[in-house]
XYZ file of C-alpha atoms in Angstrom:
599
model
C 2.113 37.541 -11.723
C 5.837 37.706 -9.561
C 5.940 34.616 -7.770
C 6.776 36.914 -4.636
C 2.702 38.893 -4.334
C 2.150 34.644 -5.692
C 3.443 33.944 -2.572
C 2.270 36.846 -0.146
C -1.903 36.114 -1.449
C -0.697 32.538 -0.058
C 0.687 33.336 3.016
C -2.293 35.883 3.856
C -5.346 33.566 2.807
C -2.894 31.049 5.351
C -2.640 34.030 7.918
C -6.455 34.372 7.557
C -7.155 30.533 7.679
C -5.108 30.430 10.999
C -6.635 32.967 12.830
C -9.903 31.226 12.969
C -8.385 27.747 13.553
C -6.857 29.557 16.603
C -9.784 31.249 17.218
C -12.128 27.959 16.912
C -13.800 29.042 15.159
C -14.361 25.831 12.623
C -17.579 27.418 10.265
C -15.352 30.518 9.385
C -12.356 28.663 8.579
C -15.066 26.206 6.707
C -16.136 29.363 4.325
C -12.564 29.715 3.042
C -12.509 26.704 1.511
C -15.022 26.539 -1.861
C -18.209 24.761 -2.274
C -17.148 21.813 -3.565
C -14.013 21.479 -1.914
C -11.605 18.465 -0.254
C -9.585 18.351 3.047
C -7.229 15.424 3.052
C -5.967 14.606 6.679
C -3.228 12.172 7.706
C -3.215 12.175 11.141
C -2.460 15.642 11.761
C -6.011 16.328 12.484
C -7.862 13.762 13.107
C -5.695 10.190 14.369
C -7.396 8.754 11.441
C -6.963 8.640 7.848
C -9.555 10.626 6.282
C -10.964 12.591 3.903
C -13.453 15.376 4.173
C -15.902 16.881 1.251
C -18.026 19.585 1.431
C -18.052 23.398 2.954
C -20.414 21.231 6.428
C -17.988 18.020 6.752
C -14.901 20.511 7.350
C -16.999 21.935 9.591
C -18.086 19.225 11.892
C -14.113 18.716 11.305
C -12.923 21.153 12.757
C -15.770 20.902 16.014
C -14.941 18.210 16.729
C -11.144 17.946 16.924
C -10.202 21.774 16.475
C -10.146 21.662 20.867
C -7.329 20.014 21.039
C -5.229 19.732 18.229
C -4.835 23.905 18.238
C -2.875 24.315 14.802
C -0.613 27.804 14.812
C 2.453 28.201 12.264
C 0.516 27.829 8.682
C 3.464 29.433 6.854
C 4.760 28.689 2.893
C 7.632 25.914 2.398
C 10.190 28.978 2.261
C 11.900 25.980 0.163
C 9.286 25.897 -2.017
C 7.866 28.751 -4.378
C 3.683 28.602 -5.158
C 2.854 27.839 -8.673
C 0.527 28.895 -10.894
C -1.582 27.117 -13.772
C -5.526 27.253 -15.053
C -6.152 29.409 -12.463
C -5.291 27.168 -9.816
C -2.633 27.991 -7.036
C -0.386 25.109 -5.586
C 1.850 25.195 -2.765
C 3.747 23.523 -0.425
C 2.578 24.398 3.345
C 3.774 23.667 6.746
C 2.459 23.969 10.522
C 2.195 22.569 13.875
C -0.802 21.063 16.061
C -0.305 20.890 20.099
C 2.204 17.476 19.671
C 3.052 17.077 16.008
C 4.616 19.008 13.380
C 3.157 18.962 9.895
C 3.938 18.941 6.287
C 0.875 19.399 4.147
C 0.048 20.391 -0.133
C -2.871 23.825 -0.525
C -4.576 24.501 -3.466
C -6.283 27.838 -4.277
C -9.205 28.700 -6.522
C -11.068 31.957 -6.753
C -8.871 33.217 -3.756
C -10.217 30.229 -1.344
C -9.036 26.901 -0.762
C -9.783 24.231 -3.164
C -7.783 21.290 -1.942
C -5.798 21.040 0.987
C -3.402 17.584 2.207
C -2.734 18.228 6.019
C -0.419 14.964 6.990
C 1.316 14.658 10.475
C 5.436 14.044 10.291
C 6.611 13.907 13.583
C 5.227 14.429 17.610
C 7.159 17.123 19.721
C 9.720 15.350 22.272
C 9.758 11.712 20.295
C 11.671 13.015 17.005
C 13.262 11.321 15.235
C 17.474 10.909 16.009
C 18.665 12.121 11.911
C 20.178 14.865 10.946
C 21.864 16.283 13.535
C 20.310 14.147 15.874
C 21.651 11.844 14.955
C 23.036 9.020 17.425
C 27.036 9.363 17.858
C 28.065 5.193 17.839
C 31.433 5.682 19.337
C 31.182 5.470 23.081
C 34.567 7.896 23.290
C 36.485 7.275 26.679
C 37.938 4.369 28.762
C 34.978 1.645 30.212
C 34.787 -1.200 32.164
C 31.593 -1.494 31.540
C 31.819 -1.328 27.583
C 28.862 -2.939 25.721
C 29.682 -3.032 22.659
C 27.253 -2.528 19.444
C 27.120 -6.109 18.687
C 26.115 -7.343 22.323
C 24.141 -5.254 22.535
C 22.077 -6.107 19.311
C 22.520 -9.501 20.682
C 21.278 -8.625 24.279
C 18.249 -6.556 22.719
C 17.217 -10.299 20.554
C 17.878 -12.361 22.970
C 15.104 -10.853 25.813
C 12.854 -9.194 23.172
C 9.324 -11.765 23.214
C 11.015 -12.950 26.063
C 12.772 -11.192 29.261
C 10.381 -7.505 27.339
C 7.774 -8.007 25.609
C 7.471 -5.548 22.566
C 4.948 -3.200 22.862
C 3.976 -3.980 19.024
C 3.692 -7.667 17.716
C 3.373 -6.913 13.322
C 2.261 -10.483 11.283
C 4.291 -10.819 8.018
C 7.529 -9.636 7.034
C 7.284 -8.621 3.331
C 7.924 -4.995 2.442
C 4.901 -3.390 4.685
C 5.681 -5.127 7.740
C 10.412 -4.531 7.486
C 9.248 -0.729 5.966
C 7.020 -0.428 9.487
C 9.046 -2.350 11.630
C 12.085 0.516 10.135
C 9.831 3.438 10.797
C 9.209 2.294 14.369
C 12.799 1.283 15.183
C 13.772 4.593 14.296
C 10.505 5.960 16.880
C 12.018 3.705 19.565
C 8.850 1.429 19.492
C 10.089 -2.241 20.904
C 8.817 -4.004 17.962
C 8.759 -7.631 16.690
C 8.009 -8.940 12.766
C 7.066 -12.355 13.082
C 7.078 -14.590 9.337
C 6.847 -17.670 8.321
C 9.510 -18.121 5.594
C 13.191 -19.419 6.382
C 14.475 -15.571 5.504
C 13.428 -11.885 4.749
C 12.641 -11.637 1.539
C 11.381 -15.494 0.555
C 7.885 -13.834 0.194
C 9.731 -12.730 -3.459
C 11.792 -15.894 -4.203
C 9.704 -18.647 -3.381
C 6.917 -16.975 -6.286
C 7.049 -17.821 -9.645
C 10.867 -17.383 -11.439
C 9.939 -14.646 -13.876
C 8.163 -11.884 -11.784
C 10.051 -8.945 -12.159
C 8.133 -5.457 -10.148
C 5.990 -3.852 -12.799
C 6.388 -1.053 -11.271
C 9.390 1.320 -12.274
C 12.228 1.542 -9.481
C 11.392 5.483 -8.297
C 7.937 3.684 -7.050
C 9.461 1.245 -5.078
C 11.892 2.822 -2.956
C 11.763 1.881 1.029
C 12.103 4.917 3.905
C 15.260 5.368 4.816
C 17.531 3.480 2.107
C 17.090 4.331 -1.718
C 17.227 2.051 -4.182
C 20.910 3.139 -5.817
C 20.485 5.167 -8.867
C 22.198 1.858 -10.922
C 19.506 0.175 -9.799
C 17.515 -1.230 -12.235
C 13.986 0.084 -13.206
C 12.112 -3.412 -12.824
C 14.478 -5.504 -10.402
C 13.944 -9.564 -10.361
C 12.096 -10.981 -7.593
C 15.719 -12.548 -6.063
C 17.034 -9.431 -6.576
C 13.801 -7.639 -4.385
C 14.134 -10.704 -2.092
C 18.357 -9.654 -1.696
C 17.354 -6.375 -0.321
C 14.781 -6.927 1.478
C 16.825 -9.146 3.258
C 20.031 -7.092 3.564
C 17.230 -4.271 4.913
C 16.594 -5.925 8.034
C 19.512 -5.996 9.268
C 21.126 -2.975 8.097
C 17.965 -1.163 9.684
C 18.662 -3.347 13.261
C 15.362 -5.188 12.888
C 14.244 -7.470 15.357
C 12.672 -10.172 12.844
C 11.768 -13.252 13.224
C 12.247 -16.283 10.749
C 10.432 -18.774 10.745
C 7.854 -17.937 13.787
C 3.939 -18.780 12.784
C 1.168 -16.792 14.810
C -0.937 -20.132 15.448
C -3.701 -17.641 17.618
C -4.566 -13.829 19.393
C -6.901 -12.657 21.376
C -7.759 -9.321 23.292
C -8.828 -8.579 26.474
C -10.572 -5.289 26.819
C -9.994 -4.631 30.435
C -5.744 -5.083 30.482
C -5.482 -3.299 27.077
C -3.013 -6.156 25.864
C -2.859 -8.853 23.185
C -2.001 -12.143 23.720
C -0.589 -14.201 20.582
C 0.874 -17.692 20.645
C 3.143 -17.876 18.383
C 5.174 -21.668 17.529
C 9.032 -20.003 16.733
C 10.311 -22.369 14.519
C 8.864 -25.597 16.899
C 8.647 -23.077 20.083
C 5.689 -22.231 21.450
C 6.466 -18.715 22.306
C 3.346 -16.353 24.138
C 3.933 -12.443 23.476
C 1.845 -10.062 24.922
C 2.159 -7.133 22.704
C -0.363 -3.895 23.122
C -0.817 -3.369 19.302
C -1.282 -5.935 16.835
C -0.261 -5.502 12.919
C -1.668 -7.548 10.177
C 0.988 -6.599 7.176
C 0.528 -10.467 5.863
C -0.602 -8.366 1.984
C -3.497 -7.446 -0.204
C -2.366 -10.476 -1.903
C -1.079 -12.638 1.166
C -4.863 -15.106 1.053
C -4.949 -16.899 -1.601
C -8.572 -17.350 -3.290
C -8.887 -21.062 -4.699
C -12.339 -21.150 -5.852
C -14.421 -24.314 -5.536
C -15.096 -25.944 -8.560
C -17.257 -29.640 -8.861
C -14.476 -32.540 -9.256
C -11.564 -30.418 -8.736
C -10.384 -33.311 -6.359
C -11.120 -35.954 -9.295
C -8.599 -34.338 -11.241
C -5.397 -36.762 -12.267
C -2.408 -33.813 -12.626
C -1.326 -31.309 -10.602
C -3.375 -27.948 -9.163
C -1.880 -24.470 -7.898
C -2.335 -21.189 -6.651
C -0.447 -18.303 -9.100
C 0.743 -18.013 -5.994
C 2.224 -21.301 -5.724
C 2.940 -21.841 -9.063
C 6.989 -22.808 -8.603
C 8.268 -21.920 -12.770
C 7.697 -23.593 -15.145
C 10.637 -25.388 -15.653
C 8.468 -29.106 -14.727
C 6.297 -28.339 -17.291
C 7.941 -28.622 -20.937
C 4.982 -29.967 -23.128
C 2.775 -30.482 -20.309
C -1.044 -28.608 -21.632
C -1.461 -26.091 -19.047
C -4.734 -23.950 -18.680
C -4.006 -20.501 -16.408
C -7.640 -19.501 -14.684
C -7.424 -16.145 -14.651
C -6.289 -13.308 -16.722
C -4.556 -10.382 -14.526
C -1.268 -10.219 -13.806
C -0.775 -13.474 -12.732
C -2.249 -15.220 -15.527
C -0.670 -12.945 -17.571
C 3.388 -13.540 -16.524
C 3.085 -17.475 -15.626
C 1.263 -18.315 -19.523
C 4.144 -15.689 -21.006
C 7.453 -17.861 -18.400
C 5.877 -21.023 -19.526
C 4.880 -20.595 -23.186
C 9.899 -19.942 -23.077
C 10.110 -22.996 -21.719
C 7.782 -24.784 -24.444
C 4.347 -25.799 -22.886
C 1.081 -25.230 -24.084
C -0.452 -23.322 -22.912
C -3.991 -22.312 -22.627
C -5.335 -18.605 -20.900
C -9.659 -18.651 -19.402
C -10.609 -15.065 -19.413
C -14.033 -15.143 -17.048
C -13.842 -11.332 -16.671
C -13.017 -8.295 -18.782
C -9.087 -7.409 -18.594
C -7.618 -4.066 -17.799
C -4.498 -4.256 -20.434
C -1.476 -1.302 -20.684
C 1.571 -1.408 -21.847
C 4.729 -0.335 -19.493
C 6.275 2.020 -21.221
C 3.267 3.518 -21.851
C 2.249 3.751 -18.606
C 5.808 5.216 -17.146
C 5.621 8.098 -19.347
C 2.041 8.672 -18.941
C 1.353 7.811 -16.159
C 4.039 7.590 -13.963
C 6.551 9.942 -15.579
C 5.297 13.667 -14.197
C 5.990 11.736 -10.331
C 7.604 8.876 -10.403
C 10.954 9.104 -13.414
C 14.255 9.815 -13.573
C 13.280 13.322 -15.568
C 10.689 13.735 -12.383
C 13.841 13.872 -10.290
C 15.877 15.774 -11.986
C 12.646 18.722 -11.954
C 12.989 17.965 -8.279
C 10.102 15.654 -7.800
C 11.541 13.703 -5.200
C 9.638 10.664 -3.706
C 8.885 11.793 -1.228
C 7.702 14.750 -2.805
C 5.457 12.659 -5.798
C 3.976 10.328 -2.571
C 2.235 14.156 -1.329
C 1.724 15.317 -4.079
C -0.787 11.749 -4.901
C -1.165 12.035 -1.800
C -3.377 15.236 -2.166
C -5.531 14.702 -4.830
C -8.950 13.508 -3.414
C -9.719 10.317 -4.042
C -13.401 10.948 -5.090
C -12.121 13.759 -7.800
C -8.826 11.702 -9.139
C -10.949 9.269 -11.618
C -11.165 12.500 -13.506
C -7.092 13.572 -13.911
C -7.080 9.680 -14.685
C -9.082 9.406 -17.848
C -7.540 11.991 -20.227
C -3.888 9.494 -20.005
C -5.365 7.223 -20.980
C -7.578 7.772 -23.364
C -4.250 9.154 -24.711
C -2.842 5.764 -23.891
C -5.285 3.845 -25.447
C -4.870 6.478 -28.713
C -0.884 5.973 -28.584
C -1.578 2.011 -28.301
C -4.155 1.383 -31.061
C -2.871 -1.269 -33.073
C -2.409 -3.071 -29.471
C -5.014 -2.690 -27.998
C -7.125 -3.367 -31.609
C -4.371 -7.467 -32.364
C -6.084 -7.961 -28.589
C -9.425 -7.512 -29.282
C -8.945 -9.382 -32.903
C -7.595 -12.656 -30.410
C -10.908 -12.593 -28.656
C -9.206 -10.558 -25.806
C -12.426 -8.951 -23.773
C -11.347 -5.385 -22.263
C -11.981 -2.697 -20.138
C -10.623 0.268 -19.779
C -11.968 0.634 -15.965
C -16.008 1.521 -15.115
C -15.041 5.275 -16.119
C -12.281 4.730 -18.293
C -10.607 5.864 -15.318
C -7.684 2.839 -15.879
C -5.030 1.222 -14.051
C -4.420 2.890 -10.196
C -8.411 3.529 -10.052
C -9.388 -0.080 -10.512
C -6.181 -1.218 -7.868
C -7.563 1.152 -5.259
C -11.064 0.481 -6.213
C -10.840 -3.699 -6.255
C -6.866 -4.893 -5.900
C -7.863 -6.463 -8.989
C -8.305 -6.306 -13.227
C -5.337 -5.365 -14.951
C -2.188 -6.524 -16.601
C 0.839 -4.535 -16.821
C 1.538 -6.045 -20.154
C 6.159 -6.316 -20.473
C 5.653 -9.172 -23.173
C 2.581 -11.392 -23.187
C 0.073 -9.811 -24.347
C 1.505 -10.275 -27.725
C 2.111 -13.831 -27.645
C -1.781 -13.918 -26.884
C -2.218 -11.897 -30.043
C 0.452 -14.123 -32.359
C -1.915 -17.450 -30.643
C 0.659 -18.443 -29.000
C -0.570 -18.188 -25.863
C -4.493 -19.807 -26.155
C -7.620 -18.493 -25.373
C -10.643 -19.153 -23.792
C -13.434 -17.687 -22.839
C -15.847 -18.189 -20.564
C -16.799 -19.435 -16.568
C -15.865 -23.008 -15.033
C -18.126 -25.128 -14.599
C -15.463 -28.011 -13.547
C -12.955 -30.148 -12.814
C -13.352 -33.104 -15.049
C -10.438 -36.168 -14.284
C -8.162 -34.748 -17.308
C -8.592 -31.003 -18.032
C -11.161 -28.027 -17.390
C -15.456 -27.994 -18.070
C -16.349 -24.308 -19.591
C -19.733 -23.156 -19.577
C -20.020 -23.617 -23.373
C -19.775 -26.962 -22.996
C -15.845 -27.170 -24.176
C -13.430 -29.155 -22.754
C -9.635 -27.696 -21.718
C -6.886 -30.986 -21.501
C -4.926 -30.022 -19.366
C -1.964 -31.643 -17.133
C -1.348 -28.570 -14.717
C -4.380 -25.585 -13.778
C -2.869 -22.722 -12.410
C -5.959 -20.938 -10.956
C -4.378 -16.943 -11.164
C -7.755 -16.200 -9.120
C -6.362 -13.468 -6.972
C -6.702 -12.651 -3.166
C -9.273 -12.683 -0.384
C -9.747 -9.039 2.117
C -7.149 -9.127 4.774
C -9.847 -9.813 7.085
C -9.217 -13.072 6.489
C -6.309 -13.160 7.995
C -8.123 -12.301 10.780
C -10.640 -14.502 10.681
C -7.770 -17.024 10.866
C -6.089 -15.321 13.783
C -8.429 -13.975 15.920
C -12.253 -14.869 15.269
C -14.271 -14.207 12.441
C -16.171 -12.326 14.917
C -13.196 -9.435 15.142
C -13.594 -10.426 11.408
C -17.135 -8.948 11.013
C -16.349 -6.524 13.584
C -13.627 -4.521 11.470
C -14.824 -5.543 7.995
C -13.577 -5.597 4.547
C -10.078 -4.508 4.188
C -9.537 -2.407 0.966
C -11.414 -0.197 -1.553
C -13.115 3.557 -1.534
C -16.888 2.293 -1.766
C -16.575 3.570 -5.410
C -20.139 1.755 -5.943
C -17.982 -0.183 -8.824
C -17.168 -3.704 -10.169
C -16.454 -5.225 -6.734
C -16.174 -2.280 -4.889
C -19.214 -1.531 -3.439
C -20.880 1.483 -2.061
C -21.943 3.596 -0.161
C -18.530 5.686 -0.751
C -15.975 5.904 1.937
C -13.685 8.200 0.747
C -10.299 6.191 2.045
C -9.276 2.652 1.439
C -11.234 0.838 3.776
C -9.309 -0.254 7.321
C -5.473 0.084 5.874
C -2.912 1.988 8.030
C -5.955 4.327 10.950
C -8.122 2.288 13.721
C -10.118 0.157 12.973
C -13.774 -1.350 14.557
C -11.167 -3.676 16.915
C -9.364 -1.876 19.642
C -4.977 -2.123 18.910
C -5.734 -4.216 15.513
C -4.129 -2.459 12.488
C -3.728 -3.515 8.759
C -0.788 -2.375 6.427
C 0.646 -3.017 2.805
C -0.523 -2.152 0.178
C 2.300 -2.166 -3.355
C 6.268 -0.354 -2.170
C 4.547 2.771 -2.774
C 2.244 2.267 -0.714
C 4.196 0.391 2.571
C 6.369 3.235 2.346
C 4.173 6.174 2.301
C 1.899 5.295 3.951
C 4.198 2.878 7.443
C 4.925 7.151 8.679
C 1.107 7.888 9.889
C 0.818 4.033 11.358
C 3.948 4.692 12.697
C 3.085 8.014 14.943
C -0.974 6.047 15.597
C 0.964 4.002 17.249
C 4.288 6.129 18.854
C 1.969 8.627 20.396
C -0.263 5.553 22.368
C 2.985 3.716 23.383
C 3.689 7.225 25.279
C 0.357 8.022 26.593
C 0.066 10.972 23.710
C -3.884 11.899 22.938
C -5.205 10.729 20.269
C -8.942 11.550 19.517
C -10.107 9.833 16.815
C -12.923 10.793 13.987
C -15.555 8.613 13.487
C -13.611 5.571 13.088
C -14.860 3.846 9.717
C -18.292 2.449 9.631
C -18.763 -0.928 8.858
C -20.514 -1.858 5.677
C -19.448 -5.153 3.733
C -18.368 -8.126 6.242
C -15.582 -9.682 3.628
C-alpha cells in the first residue's frame, strides 16, 4: 500500500472522528473505536491523566468533557509518515481544544481506532518563549534606568517569598522538583523549590560512593537541556549531581537550599497554602496557591522495626544513608534486602575487602544491563534509535501510548528473550541459591517498576559475586537483631559489625502525613502503582499511576517525581495544569481518582 494512500485513509478517519466530536456526538465518536480499545489522555480532554478502556468509558468521558474541550483540527503530523505493521496502522497526529494545542499517536486496526494517545502540548496564548518567540535578552538603546539581567535575577531572588509570594512551592529539589521548576519558569509561573541540602545535586552526591545511573543517557535527559553527545551512557552520581546544580543555575530556578518545610496547611476558604519553612535557620512563611511534593518515590526510607535493634553494638544504616565502603574494610556487613541498592552496596563493600552477606527475604527480578539496553530499551532509547529518528521526546510518547492494561503483553516476549539469552547467568544464580522471579506474570522490570517501584536489580556486576560466593547469600526472614548480628527465622545468626537496611522506601503520601497531617495523607491515599492486583500493587484496577502528576483528592496538592524519564516527560503535563489554574482557565477534571488504599 502506498504511503499516500495510507495517509489519505488515516486522514479520512480523523475527519470523520473530528466531525463527530464537533457535533457533540459522543456515541458516534466512541463507535469509531474497536471494541477492545483504549484512549489515554494526558490533560488535553480530561484535565487529568486517564485511560478510558472500551467504548462505554470513552463515550462517558466525551459526554462529560466535550462541551468544554471543543476539539477541532485533527490532522496528520506533516513531518511524519503513517506506517503499517501486522495489520495495525500507526500515525502521529495534531489537534486542538478550546484552550490548547495537542499532539498524539493513533493506532488503527480494521479501519477503526485501537489505541489513541492525546497529550496537551501548550496553552493558547501562554506558549513558552522559545524558537521564534525566544526573548531578545539584550536591551538595545540608551536608558538611565537600565537594569541588567544579573540585577534583575538578584532582585527576584531577594523578593520572591518575601515581598511577593510564589504561585507554586515545590518541596524537594531532586531531578523531579528541578524538572518541574524549569517547566514552570518557562511558563511564567512564580515558583520556589525547597531543599534541605547545601547544594542542588546533593541528593545524589550524598548517596553511597559507587552509585551510578542504571538507566542509559538517552532515557535520562532533562527538559530543554540534553546531555552532550560525549556524556557517559551510565553517569556516576557525583557527575549527575554537578549536572543538576548547573541546570538550576542556567535555567534560573528559584532554588532555596538548606530549607526545610516544617509544616503546611490549606485554607479551603481562601484557596491558599500556609507553608512554614526553616530557611537556613530563619523561619519564613510562604503562601502559595499550589503545593507540589516532589520528595521522590525513593525519598522516605522504610526502616523495619526488628526486635532488639536497640541492643546492637555495631552500626545500623538505611541504604540511603550508607556513606560508602571506605570505613568497613575487614568488617562483617549484613545487608538486609536484595534489590538494586543492596547489590550496589554489596559490590562496593566487597571491593574494599569487607565480609559481606546479603539477606534475601523475597524473590528478586534481575536483568543484565547490556541485555536490557539491547532488548528492552534499544528500540526507543539508544544511539540507534536516535539515528532512526526516534528522539527522546518521540520515544516518551511511544512509551506513553501503550495502555498500562496491555503493556505487559508487549513486555513478556522481550523478557522471554532475555531469559534465553542469559540462561547460563540465571542458572548460576539459582545454583547459588538466589531466588529469582520475572514479575507475577513474567513481564519483567518495567512492569515491576510501574506497579510497585521495587523488587528488581539491573545487574552491573554484583550478581557474579553472588554466583562465585564472594558475596555470601542468606535466605529467610529476620526475626531479631542481637548484640552482635542478625537472627533469621531458621535460627541462624549472621555476625555483623554493620547492618545495612536496603529495605526500600514508603509511599510518597507519608510526606503528606509528616508535613500536612495524617488526615490529608489518608484523604489522598497511596501514591504509585496501577491497581494491577499483583504483589505490592493491590487492586482494584486504576490504570494510571496513583496520584502522580495529576489532581488528587486534596485540592491544590500534587505529587511529582519518578525516575529521570518520568520527571522529564510528566513535568510538562503537571506544569500545564498549574499554569492553567494560575491564569484562571477553566479546568473541568474528569474523575479524580478514588482512594482505595491509604498507604
